[in-house]
PDB file of C-alpha atoms in Angstrom:
ATOM      1  CA  MET A   1      28.316 -32.134 -15.055  1.00  0.00           C
ATOM      2  CA  VAL A   2      25.816 -29.650 -13.606  1.00  0.00           C
ATOM      3  CA  MET A   3      27.059 -28.026 -10.399  1.00  0.00           C
ATOM      4  CA  LYS A   4      24.525 -27.730  -7.613  1.00  0.00           C
ATOM      5  CA  ALA A   5      23.887 -24.130  -6.566  1.00  0.00           C
ATOM      6  CA  GLU A   6      25.093 -23.113  -3.138  1.00  0.00           C
ATOM      7  CA  PRO A   7      22.279 -22.867  -0.545  1.00  0.00           C
ATOM      8  CA  ILE A   8      21.259 -19.316   0.234  1.00  0.00           C
ATOM      9  CA  LEU A   9      21.198 -20.244   3.943  1.00  0.00           C
ATOM     10  CA  GLN A  10      23.046 -23.055   5.706  1.00  0.00           C
ATOM     11  CA  VAL A  11      22.535 -24.042   9.351  1.00  0.00           C
ATOM     12  CA  GLU A  12      25.072 -26.337  10.991  1.00  0.00           C
ATOM     13  CA  LYS A  13      24.539 -27.936  14.411  1.00  0.00           C
ATOM     14  CA  LEU A  14      22.770 -24.908  15.863  1.00  0.00           C
ATOM     15  CA  THR A  15      22.069 -24.954  19.601  1.00  0.00           C
ATOM     16  CA  PHE A  16      20.453 -22.080  21.479  1.00  0.00           C
ATOM     17  CA  GLY A  17      19.184 -21.454  24.998  1.00  0.00           C
ATOM     18  CA  TYR A  18      18.062 -18.485  27.054  1.00  0.00           C
ATOM     19  CA  GLN A  19      20.637 -17.531  29.699  1.00  0.00           C
ATOM     20  CA  GLU A  20      21.451 -20.551  31.872  1.00  0.00           C
ATOM     21  CA  GLY A  21      18.334 -22.564  31.063  1.00  0.00           C
ATOM     22  CA  GLU A  22      17.983 -25.755  29.064  1.00  0.00           C
ATOM     23  CA  PRO A  23      18.586 -25.402  25.308  1.00  0.00           C
ATOM     24  CA  VAL A  24      15.483 -24.355  23.387  1.00  0.00           C
ATOM     25  CA  LEU A  25      17.038 -25.517  20.095  1.00  0.00           C
ATOM     26  CA  ARG A  26      19.325 -28.544  19.869  1.00  0.00           C
ATOM     27  CA  ASP A  27      21.672 -29.606  17.077  1.00  0.00           C
ATOM     28  CA  ILE A  28      19.676 -28.001  14.254  1.00  0.00           C
ATOM     29  CA  SER A  29      21.073 -28.547  10.754  1.00  0.00           C
ATOM     30  CA  PHE A  30      19.466 -27.815   7.372  1.00  0.00           C
ATOM     31  CA  SER A  31      19.935 -25.742   4.238  1.00  0.00           C
ATOM     32  CA  LEU A  32      17.581 -23.296   2.527  1.00  0.00           C
ATOM     33  CA  GLU A  33      17.741 -23.371  -1.255  1.00  0.00           C
ATOM     34  CA  THR A  34      17.298 -20.218  -3.323  1.00  0.00           C
ATOM     35  CA  ASN A  35      13.725 -19.709  -4.579  1.00  0.00           C
ATOM     36  CA  GLN A  36      12.462 -22.858  -2.833  1.00  0.00           C
ATOM     37  CA  PRO A  37       9.398 -22.061  -0.669  1.00  0.00           C
ATOM     38  CA  THR A  38      10.198 -23.654   2.679  1.00  0.00           C
ATOM     39  CA  VAL A  39       7.823 -24.269   5.581  1.00  0.00           C
ATOM     40  CA  LEU A  40       8.842 -24.691   9.199  1.00  0.00           C
ATOM     41  CA  LEU A  41       6.114 -26.766  10.820  1.00  0.00           C
ATOM     42  CA  GLY A  42       5.636 -27.252  14.517  1.00  0.00           C
ATOM     43  CA  PRO A  43       3.059 -26.954  17.297  1.00  0.00           C
ATOM     44  CA  ASN A  44       2.933 -23.914  19.566  1.00  0.00           C
ATOM     45  CA  GLY A  45       6.010 -23.808  21.778  1.00  0.00           C
ATOM     46  CA  ALA A  46       8.135 -25.930  19.435  1.00  0.00           C
ATOM     47  CA  GLY A  47      10.705 -23.140  19.030  1.00  0.00           C
ATOM     48  CA  LYS A  48       9.748 -21.853  15.562  1.00  0.00           C
ATOM     49  CA  SER A  49      10.046 -18.143  16.379  1.00  0.00           C
ATOM     50  CA  THR A  50      13.253 -18.711  18.342  1.00  0.00           C
ATOM     51  CA  LEU A  51      14.785 -20.512  15.370  1.00  0.00           C
ATOM     52  CA  MET A  52      13.816 -17.710  13.002  1.00  0.00           C
ATOM     53  CA  PHE A  53      15.327 -15.072  15.303  1.00  0.00           C
ATOM     54  CA  ASN A  54      18.574 -17.041  15.146  1.00  0.00           C
ATOM     55  CA  LEU A  55      18.382 -17.207  11.356  1.00  0.00           C
ATOM     56  CA  LEU A  56      17.834 -13.439  11.232  1.00  0.00           C
ATOM     57  CA  GLY A  57      20.892 -12.789  13.376  1.00  0.00           C
ATOM     58  CA  LEU A  58      18.795 -11.351  16.210  1.00  0.00           C
ATOM     59  CA  TYR A  59      19.874 -14.119  18.605  1.00  0.00           C
ATOM     60  CA  LYS A  60      23.378 -15.524  18.890  1.00  0.00           C
ATOM     61  CA  PRO A  61      23.601 -19.346  18.957  1.00  0.00           C
ATOM     62  CA  GLY A  62      25.275 -20.996  21.905  1.00  0.00           C
ATOM     63  CA  ALA A  63      26.870 -23.469  19.494  1.00  0.00           C
ATOM     64  CA  GLY A  64      26.909 -24.135  15.768  1.00  0.00           C
ATOM     65  CA  GLU A  65      26.958 -21.693  12.889  1.00  0.00           C
ATOM     66  CA  ILE A  66      24.694 -20.098  10.303  1.00  0.00           C
ATOM     67  CA  PHE A  67      25.896 -19.144   6.825  1.00  0.00           C
ATOM     68  CA  PHE A  68      24.193 -16.719   4.450  1.00  0.00           C
ATOM     69  CA  GLN A  69      25.359 -16.989   0.830  1.00  0.00           C
ATOM     70  CA  GLY A  70      28.473 -18.767   2.061  1.00  0.00           C
ATOM     71  CA  GLN A  71      29.380 -16.179   4.715  1.00  0.00           C
ATOM     72  CA  SER A  72      29.037 -16.645   8.447  1.00  0.00           C
ATOM     73  CA  LEU A  73      26.099 -14.635   9.769  1.00  0.00           C
ATOM     74  CA  GLU A  74      28.325 -13.308  12.554  1.00  0.00           C
ATOM     75  CA  SER A  75      30.736 -11.811  10.014  1.00  0.00           C
ATOM     76  CA  LEU A  76      28.018  -9.733   8.358  1.00  0.00           C
ATOM     77  CA  GLY A  77      27.289  -6.215   9.567  1.00  0.00           C
ATOM     78  CA  GLU A  78      23.952  -5.192  11.045  1.00  0.00           C
ATOM     79  CA  GLU A  79      23.084  -3.072   8.012  1.00  0.00           C
ATOM     80  CA  THR A  80      23.709  -5.958   5.621  1.00  0.00           C
ATOM     81  CA  LEU A  81      21.606  -8.340   7.708  1.00  0.00           C
ATOM     82  CA  ARG A  82      18.684  -5.934   7.892  1.00  0.00           C
ATOM     83  CA  GLN A  83      18.725  -5.354   4.142  1.00  0.00           C
ATOM     84  CA  LYS A  84      19.219  -8.983   3.077  1.00  0.00           C
ATOM     85  CA  LEU A  85      17.010 -10.787   5.630  1.00  0.00           C
ATOM     86  CA  ALA A  86      13.466  -9.605   6.322  1.00  0.00           C
ATOM     87  CA  TYR A  87      10.833 -10.699   8.829  1.00  0.00           C
ATOM     88  CA  ILE A  88       7.039 -10.400   8.910  1.00  0.00           C
ATOM     89  CA  PHE A  89       5.720 -10.555  12.474  1.00  0.00           C
ATOM     90  CA  GLN A  90       2.806 -12.777  13.419  1.00  0.00           C
ATOM     91  CA  ASN A  91       1.031  -9.722  14.837  1.00  0.00           C
ATOM     92  CA  PRO A  92       1.214  -6.809  12.362  1.00  0.00           C
ATOM     93  CA  ASP A  93       0.624  -4.355  15.221  1.00  0.00           C
ATOM     94  CA  ASP A  94       4.215  -5.113  16.231  1.00  0.00           C
ATOM     95  CA  GLN A  95       5.474  -3.938  12.829  1.00  0.00           C
ATOM     96  CA  VAL A  96       3.467  -0.954  11.577  1.00  0.00           C
ATOM     97  CA  PHE A  97       3.964   2.311  13.438  1.00  0.00           C
ATOM     98  CA  ALA A  98       4.156   5.385  11.157  1.00  0.00           C
ATOM     99  CA  PRO A  99       1.372   8.004  10.909  1.00  0.00           C
ATOM    100  CA  THR A 100       0.479   6.922   7.357  1.00  0.00           C
ATOM    101  CA  VAL A 101       0.809   3.780   5.279  1.00  0.00           C
ATOM    102  CA  ARG A 102       3.044   5.623   2.804  1.00  0.00           C
ATOM    103  CA  GLU A 103       5.467   6.692   5.557  1.00  0.00           C
ATOM    104  CA  ASP A 104       5.471   3.208   7.034  1.00  0.00           C
ATOM    105  CA  ILE A 105       6.435   1.575   3.737  1.00  0.00           C
ATOM    106  CA  LEU A 106       9.111   4.197   3.018  1.00  0.00           C
ATOM    107  CA  PHE A 107      10.698   4.072   6.468  1.00  0.00           C
ATOM    108  CA  GLY A 108      13.268   1.401   5.568  1.00  0.00           C
ATOM    109  CA  PRO A 109      14.487   3.009   2.313  1.00  0.00           C
ATOM    110  CA  LEU A 110      14.833   6.372   4.054  1.00  0.00           C
ATOM    111  CA  GLN A 111      16.860   4.851   6.878  1.00  0.00           C
ATOM    112  CA  PHE A 112      19.228   3.177   4.417  1.00  0.00           C
ATOM    113  CA  GLY A 113      19.554   6.205   2.139  1.00  0.00           C
ATOM    114  CA  MET A 114      18.119   4.493  -0.928  1.00  0.00           C
ATOM    115  CA  ASP A 115      17.548   6.452  -4.144  1.00  0.00           C
ATOM    116  CA  SER A 116      14.273   8.376  -3.785  1.00  0.00           C
ATOM    117  CA  GLN A 117      13.116   8.041  -7.413  1.00  0.00           C
ATOM    118  CA  LEU A 118      13.845   4.316  -7.463  1.00  0.00           C
ATOM    119  CA  THR A 119      12.021   3.938  -4.151  1.00  0.00           C
ATOM    120  CA  THR A 120       8.991   5.846  -5.486  1.00  0.00           C
ATOM    121  CA  ASP A 121       8.855   3.608  -8.557  1.00  0.00           C
ATOM    122  CA  ARG A 122       9.038   0.500  -6.393  1.00  0.00           C
ATOM    123  CA  LEU A 123       6.345   1.846  -4.076  1.00  0.00           C
ATOM    124  CA  THR A 124       3.868   2.261  -6.924  1.00  0.00           C
ATOM    125  CA  GLY A 125       4.311  -1.294  -8.156  1.00  0.00           C
ATOM    126  CA  ILE A 126       4.270  -2.895  -4.703  1.00  0.00           C
ATOM    127  CA  VAL A 127       1.111  -1.203  -3.413  1.00  0.00           C
ATOM    128  CA  GLU A 128      -0.697  -2.171  -6.606  1.00  0.00           C
ATOM    129  CA  GLN A 129       0.490  -5.772  -6.269  1.00  0.00           C
ATOM    130  CA  LEU A 130      -0.678  -5.934  -2.639  1.00  0.00           C
ATOM    131  CA  GLN A 131      -3.923  -4.048  -3.334  1.00  0.00           C
ATOM    132  CA  ILE A 132      -3.248  -1.242  -0.851  1.00  0.00           C
ATOM    133  CA  SER A 133      -2.897   1.758  -3.215  1.00  0.00           C
ATOM    134  CA  HIS A 134      -6.054   3.293  -1.766  1.00  0.00           C
ATOM    135  CA  LEU A 135      -4.661   3.099   1.776  1.00  0.00           C
ATOM    136  CA  LEU A 136      -1.477   5.151   1.339  1.00  0.00           C
ATOM    137  CA  GLU A 137      -2.677   8.177   3.319  1.00  0.00           C
ATOM    138  CA  ARG A 138      -4.488   6.164   5.995  1.00  0.00           C
ATOM    139  CA  ASN A 139      -3.163   5.560   9.489  1.00  0.00           C
ATOM    140  CA  PRO A 140      -2.059   1.897   9.505  1.00  0.00           C
ATOM    141  CA  ARG A 141      -3.256   1.517  13.094  1.00  0.00           C
ATOM    142  CA  HIS A 142      -6.827   1.970  11.876  1.00  0.00           C
ATOM    143  CA  LEU A 143      -6.690  -0.786   9.267  1.00  0.00           C
ATOM    144  CA  SER A 144      -7.840  -4.396   9.462  1.00  0.00           C
ATOM    145  CA  TYR A 145      -5.332  -7.124  10.351  1.00  0.00           C
ATOM    146  CA  GLY A 146      -5.204  -8.249   6.741  1.00  0.00           C
ATOM    147  CA  GLU A 147      -4.496  -4.719   5.521  1.00  0.00           C
ATOM    148  CA  LYS A 148      -1.856  -4.191   8.219  1.00  0.00           C
ATOM    149  CA  ARG A 149      -0.123  -7.412   7.231  1.00  0.00           C
ATOM    150  CA  ARG A 150       0.002  -6.296   3.599  1.00  0.00           C
ATOM    151  CA  VAL A 151       1.400  -2.913   4.679  1.00  0.00           C
ATOM    152  CA  ALA A 152       4.097  -4.714   6.684  1.00  0.00           C
ATOM    153  CA  LEU A 153       4.889  -6.885   3.665  1.00  0.00           C
ATOM    154  CA  ALA A 154       5.100  -3.803   1.432  1.00  0.00           C
ATOM    155  CA  GLY A 155       7.664  -2.299   3.804  1.00  0.00           C
ATOM    156  CA  VAL A 156       9.715  -5.464   3.405  1.00  0.00           C
ATOM    157  CA  LEU A 157       9.349  -5.891  -0.370  1.00  0.00           C
ATOM    158  CA  ILE A 158      10.466  -2.329  -1.080  1.00  0.00           C
ATOM    159  CA  MET A 159      13.859  -3.219   0.444  1.00  0.00           C
ATOM    160  CA  GLU A 160      14.235  -6.162  -1.987  1.00  0.00           C
ATOM    161  CA  PRO A 161      15.617  -8.619   0.600  1.00  0.00           C
ATOM    162  CA  GLU A 162      17.172 -11.946  -0.341  1.00  0.00           C
ATOM    163  CA  ILE A 163      15.005 -13.969   2.086  1.00  0.00           C
ATOM    164  CA  ILE A 164      11.638 -13.129   3.654  1.00  0.00           C
ATOM    165  CA  PHE A 165      10.676 -14.926   6.876  1.00  0.00           C
ATOM    166  CA  PHE A 166       6.987 -15.139   7.846  1.00  0.00           C
ATOM    167  CA  ASP A 167       5.735 -16.062  11.316  1.00  0.00           C
ATOM    168  CA  GLU A 168       2.204 -17.536  11.053  1.00  0.00           C
ATOM    169  CA  PRO A 169       1.262 -15.336   8.059  1.00  0.00           C
ATOM    170  CA  LEU A 170      -2.421 -16.287   8.183  1.00  0.00           C
ATOM    171  CA  ALA A 171      -2.929 -15.517  11.892  1.00  0.00           C
ATOM    172  CA  PHE A 172      -5.840 -13.160  12.718  1.00  0.00           C
ATOM    173  CA  LEU A 173      -7.117 -13.141   9.113  1.00  0.00           C
ATOM    174  CA  ASP A 174     -10.756 -13.641   8.134  1.00  0.00           C
ATOM    175  CA  PRO A 175     -11.510 -15.980   5.186  1.00  0.00           C
ATOM    176  CA  PRO A 176     -11.315 -13.278   2.464  1.00  0.00           C
ATOM    177  CA  GLY A 177      -8.103 -11.881   3.959  1.00  0.00           C
ATOM    178  CA  ARG A 178      -6.664 -15.361   4.247  1.00  0.00           C
ATOM    179  CA  LYS A 179      -7.493 -16.144   0.598  1.00  0.00           C
ATOM    180  CA  LEU A 180      -5.914 -12.889  -0.600  1.00  0.00           C
ATOM    181  CA  PHE A 181      -2.719 -13.364   1.403  1.00  0.00           C
ATOM    182  CA  ILE A 182      -2.321 -16.937   0.150  1.00  0.00           C
ATOM    183  CA  GLU A 183      -2.663 -15.586  -3.401  1.00  0.00           C
ATOM    184  CA  ILE A 184       0.028 -12.974  -2.647  1.00  0.00           C
ATOM    185  CA  LEU A 185       2.364 -15.640  -1.275  1.00  0.00           C
ATOM    186  CA  ALA A 186       1.747 -17.752  -4.385  1.00  0.00           C
ATOM    187  CA  GLN A 187       2.581 -14.763  -6.576  1.00  0.00           C
ATOM    188  CA  LEU A 188       5.813 -14.116  -4.657  1.00  0.00           C
ATOM    189  CA  LYS A 189       6.673 -17.793  -5.125  1.00  0.00           C
ATOM    190  CA  ARG A 190       6.118 -17.491  -8.881  1.00  0.00           C
ATOM    191  CA  GLU A 191       8.397 -14.442  -8.920  1.00  0.00           C
ATOM    192  CA  GLY A 192      11.185 -16.566  -7.481  1.00  0.00           C
ATOM    193  CA  LYS A 193      11.386 -14.982  -4.029  1.00  0.00           C
ATOM    194  CA  SER A 194      13.130 -17.020  -1.325  1.00  0.00           C
ATOM    195  CA  LEU A 195      10.422 -17.459   1.327  1.00  0.00           C
ATOM    196  CA  PHE A 196      10.578 -19.193   4.710  1.00  0.00           C
ATOM    197  CA  VAL A 197       7.259 -19.620   6.526  1.00  0.00           C
ATOM    198  CA  ALA A 198       6.732 -20.813  10.099  1.00  0.00           C
ATOM    199  CA  THR A 199       3.255 -22.174  10.783  1.00  0.00           C
ATOM    200  CA  HIS A 200       1.221 -24.871  12.491  1.00  0.00           C
ATOM    201  CA  ASP A 201      -1.417 -24.772   9.723  1.00  0.00           C
ATOM    202  CA  LEU A 202      -1.011 -28.152   7.996  1.00  0.00           C
ATOM    203  CA  ASN A 203      -3.492 -27.507   5.187  1.00  0.00           C
ATOM    204  CA  PHE A 204      -1.935 -24.196   4.174  1.00  0.00           C
ATOM    205  CA  ALA A 205       1.569 -25.650   4.479  1.00  0.00           C
ATOM    206  CA  ALA A 206       0.783 -28.632   2.248  1.00  0.00           C
ATOM    207  CA  GLU A 207      -0.799 -26.453  -0.431  1.00  0.00           C
ATOM    208  CA  TRP A 208       1.864 -23.739  -0.536  1.00  0.00           C
ATOM    209  CA  GLY A 209       5.237 -25.197   0.433  1.00  0.00           C
ATOM    210  CA  GLU A 210       7.733 -27.287  -1.514  1.00  0.00           C
ATOM    211  CA  ARG A 211      10.164 -28.127   1.276  1.00  0.00           C
ATOM    212  CA  PHE A 212       9.193 -28.906   4.866  1.00  0.00           C
ATOM    213  CA  LEU A 213      11.013 -28.926   8.181  1.00  0.00           C
ATOM    214  CA  VAL A 214       9.215 -30.317  11.225  1.00  0.00           C
ATOM    215  CA  LEU A 215      10.352 -28.836  14.544  1.00  0.00           C
ATOM    216  CA  HIS A 216       9.317 -30.385  17.846  1.00  0.00           C
ATOM    217  CA  ASP A 217      10.749 -29.769  21.320  1.00  0.00           C
ATOM    218  CA  GLY A 218      13.637 -27.851  19.801  1.00  0.00           C
ATOM    219  CA  GLU A 219      14.736 -30.551  17.352  1.00  0.00           C
ATOM    220  CA  ILE A 220      14.190 -31.153  13.631  1.00  0.00           C
ATOM    221  CA  LEU A 221      12.166 -34.374  13.398  1.00  0.00           C
ATOM    222  CA  SER A 222      11.677 -34.426   9.613  1.00  0.00           C
ATOM    223  CA  ASN A 223      13.064 -32.684   6.556  1.00  0.00           C
ATOM    224  CA  GLY A 224      11.593 -33.415   3.137  1.00  0.00           C
ATOM    225  CA  ASP A 225       8.923 -32.791   0.491  1.00  0.00           C
ATOM    226  CA  ARG A 226       5.104 -33.185   0.522  1.00  0.00           C
ATOM    227  CA  ARG A 227       5.362 -36.939   1.004  1.00  0.00           C
ATOM    228  CA  LEU A 228       5.913 -36.188   4.709  1.00  0.00           C
ATOM    229  CA  PHE A 229       2.194 -35.450   4.972  1.00  0.00           C
ATOM    230  CA  GLN A 230       1.036 -38.824   3.667  1.00  0.00           C
ATOM    231  CA  LYS A 231       2.079 -40.597   6.861  1.00  0.00           C
ATOM    232  CA  GLY A 232       0.914 -37.805   9.113  1.00  0.00           C
ATOM    233  CA  ILE A 233       3.144 -35.356  10.967  1.00  0.00           C
ATOM    234  CA  GLU A 234       4.362 -36.951  14.197  1.00  0.00           C
ATOM    235  CA  ALA A 235       4.647 -33.605  15.999  1.00  0.00           C
ATOM    236  CA  PHE A 236       0.903 -33.086  15.379  1.00  0.00           C
ATOM    237  CA  GLY A 237      -0.189 -36.510  16.576  1.00  0.00           C
ATOM    238  CA  GLU A 238      -0.034 -38.077  13.091  1.00  0.00           C
ATOM    239  CA  ILE A 239      -2.671 -35.643  11.791  1.00  0.00           C
ATOM    240  CA  LYS A 240      -2.780 -35.324   7.994  1.00  0.00           C
ATOM    241  CA  PRO A 241      -4.047 -32.549   5.704  1.00  0.00           C
ATOM    242  CA  LEU A 242      -7.815 -32.575   5.146  1.00  0.00           C
ATOM    243  CA  VAL A 243      -7.439 -33.603   1.497  1.00  0.00           C
ATOM    244  CA  THR A 244      -5.454 -36.671   2.547  1.00  0.00           C
ATOM    245  CA  GLN A 245      -7.995 -37.524   5.259  1.00  0.00           C
ATOM    246  CA  ILE A 246     -10.847 -37.411   2.719  1.00  0.00           C
ATOM    247  CA  PHE A 247      -9.211 -39.977   0.432  1.00  0.00           C
ATOM    248  CA  GLU A 248      -7.829 -42.137   3.210  1.00  0.00           C
ATOM    249  CA  GLY A 249      -9.930 -45.263   3.643  1.00  0.00           C
ATOM    250  CA  TYR A 250     -11.478 -44.964   0.178  1.00  0.00           C
ATOM    251  CA  VAL A 251      -8.372 -45.271  -1.964  1.00  0.00           C
ATOM    252  CA  LYS A 252      -5.773 -47.821  -0.908  1.00  0.00           C
ATOM    253  CA  THR A 253      -3.894 -48.699  -4.074  1.00  0.00           C
ATOM    254  CA  VAL A 254      -2.443 -45.283  -5.016  1.00  0.00           C
ATOM    255  CA  GLU A 255      -0.391 -42.555  -3.374  1.00  0.00           C
ATOM    256  CA  LEU A 256      -2.734 -40.329  -1.374  1.00  0.00           C
ATOM    257  CA  PRO A 257      -2.914 -36.661  -2.431  1.00  0.00           C
ATOM    258  CA  VAL A 258      -2.061 -33.898   0.048  1.00  0.00           C
ATOM    259  CA  THR A 259      -3.250 -30.896  -1.994  1.00  0.00           C
ATOM    260  CA  VAL A 260      -6.551 -29.911  -3.622  1.00  0.00           C
ATOM    261  CA  ALA A 261      -4.922 -30.084  -7.054  1.00  0.00           C
ATOM    262  CA  GLY A 262      -3.628 -33.565  -6.263  1.00  0.00           C
ATOM    263  CA  GLY A 263      -7.094 -34.634  -5.138  1.00  0.00           C
ATOM    264  CA  ARG A 264      -8.699 -33.399  -8.345  1.00  0.00           C
ATOM    265  CA  GLU A 265      -6.074 -35.178 -10.424  1.00  0.00           C
ATOM    266  CA  LEU A 266      -6.707 -38.447  -8.583  1.00  0.00           C
ATOM    267  CA  ILE A 267     -10.478 -38.168  -9.046  1.00  0.00           C
ATOM    268  CA  ALA A 268      -9.974 -37.611 -12.781  1.00  0.00           C
ATOM    269  CA  LYS A 269      -7.788 -40.741 -12.978  1.00  0.00           C
ATOM    270  CA  LEU A 270     -10.314 -42.820 -11.045  1.00  0.00           C
ATOM    271  CA  GLN A 271     -13.128 -41.676 -13.340  1.00  0.00           C
ATOM    272  CA  SER A 272     -11.240 -42.405 -16.561  1.00  0.00           C
TER     273      SER A 272
END
């Protein structure tokens, strides 16, 4: 009998509110599997960022518990949390701050006393992977949003965290920057990184994710795979990905695709 691996992150009946106000999150429960790209979907104001700050240990739940690799988040020290759980801000201006890109990326390893030679070796590989080698001596404040976001990601990757959380990773990006960052996320997925992305971009979510949580008014409405998109996401007014919308009304006897690859496969079947 094959034993199922323990989730890397487990959330049990999480409730959170600001001060004495109404709860922003109510009775949230789900698990995050290792190496399974997970998307948190929800409209603006649904509580996506608030939920992620709880998962990162930055906010303390009013009720419920969060477990990381089987240990309660509250039992882990601040240093462990910051090394194991990483976050990419929606606005990269909130994350990059050093005089040069090199110093910005190396800030975390220096703070945690990591081996300098190992850090240098990692730096070389990461900046090549993210296509920012030529920016190392530039001031990150003078870069484009896409470049800043890749600098922020480099500063996270060099720490080798267990989970990387992204808040609207495609925000502020032009089409070329968007395409490049999607390719980087796909590469990280192939490398087996545990990634958790919060977004309201249905088309990107359907193409990239494997597991989907739908958050609306502080509650998880749905939890499942890509088949969630075929009926339309309730929190978005039953809107479906563009690929699904294209085939809807023309093809009624087969399961509608939700990705470009799925659409191409269906066209090939229909033509055969």
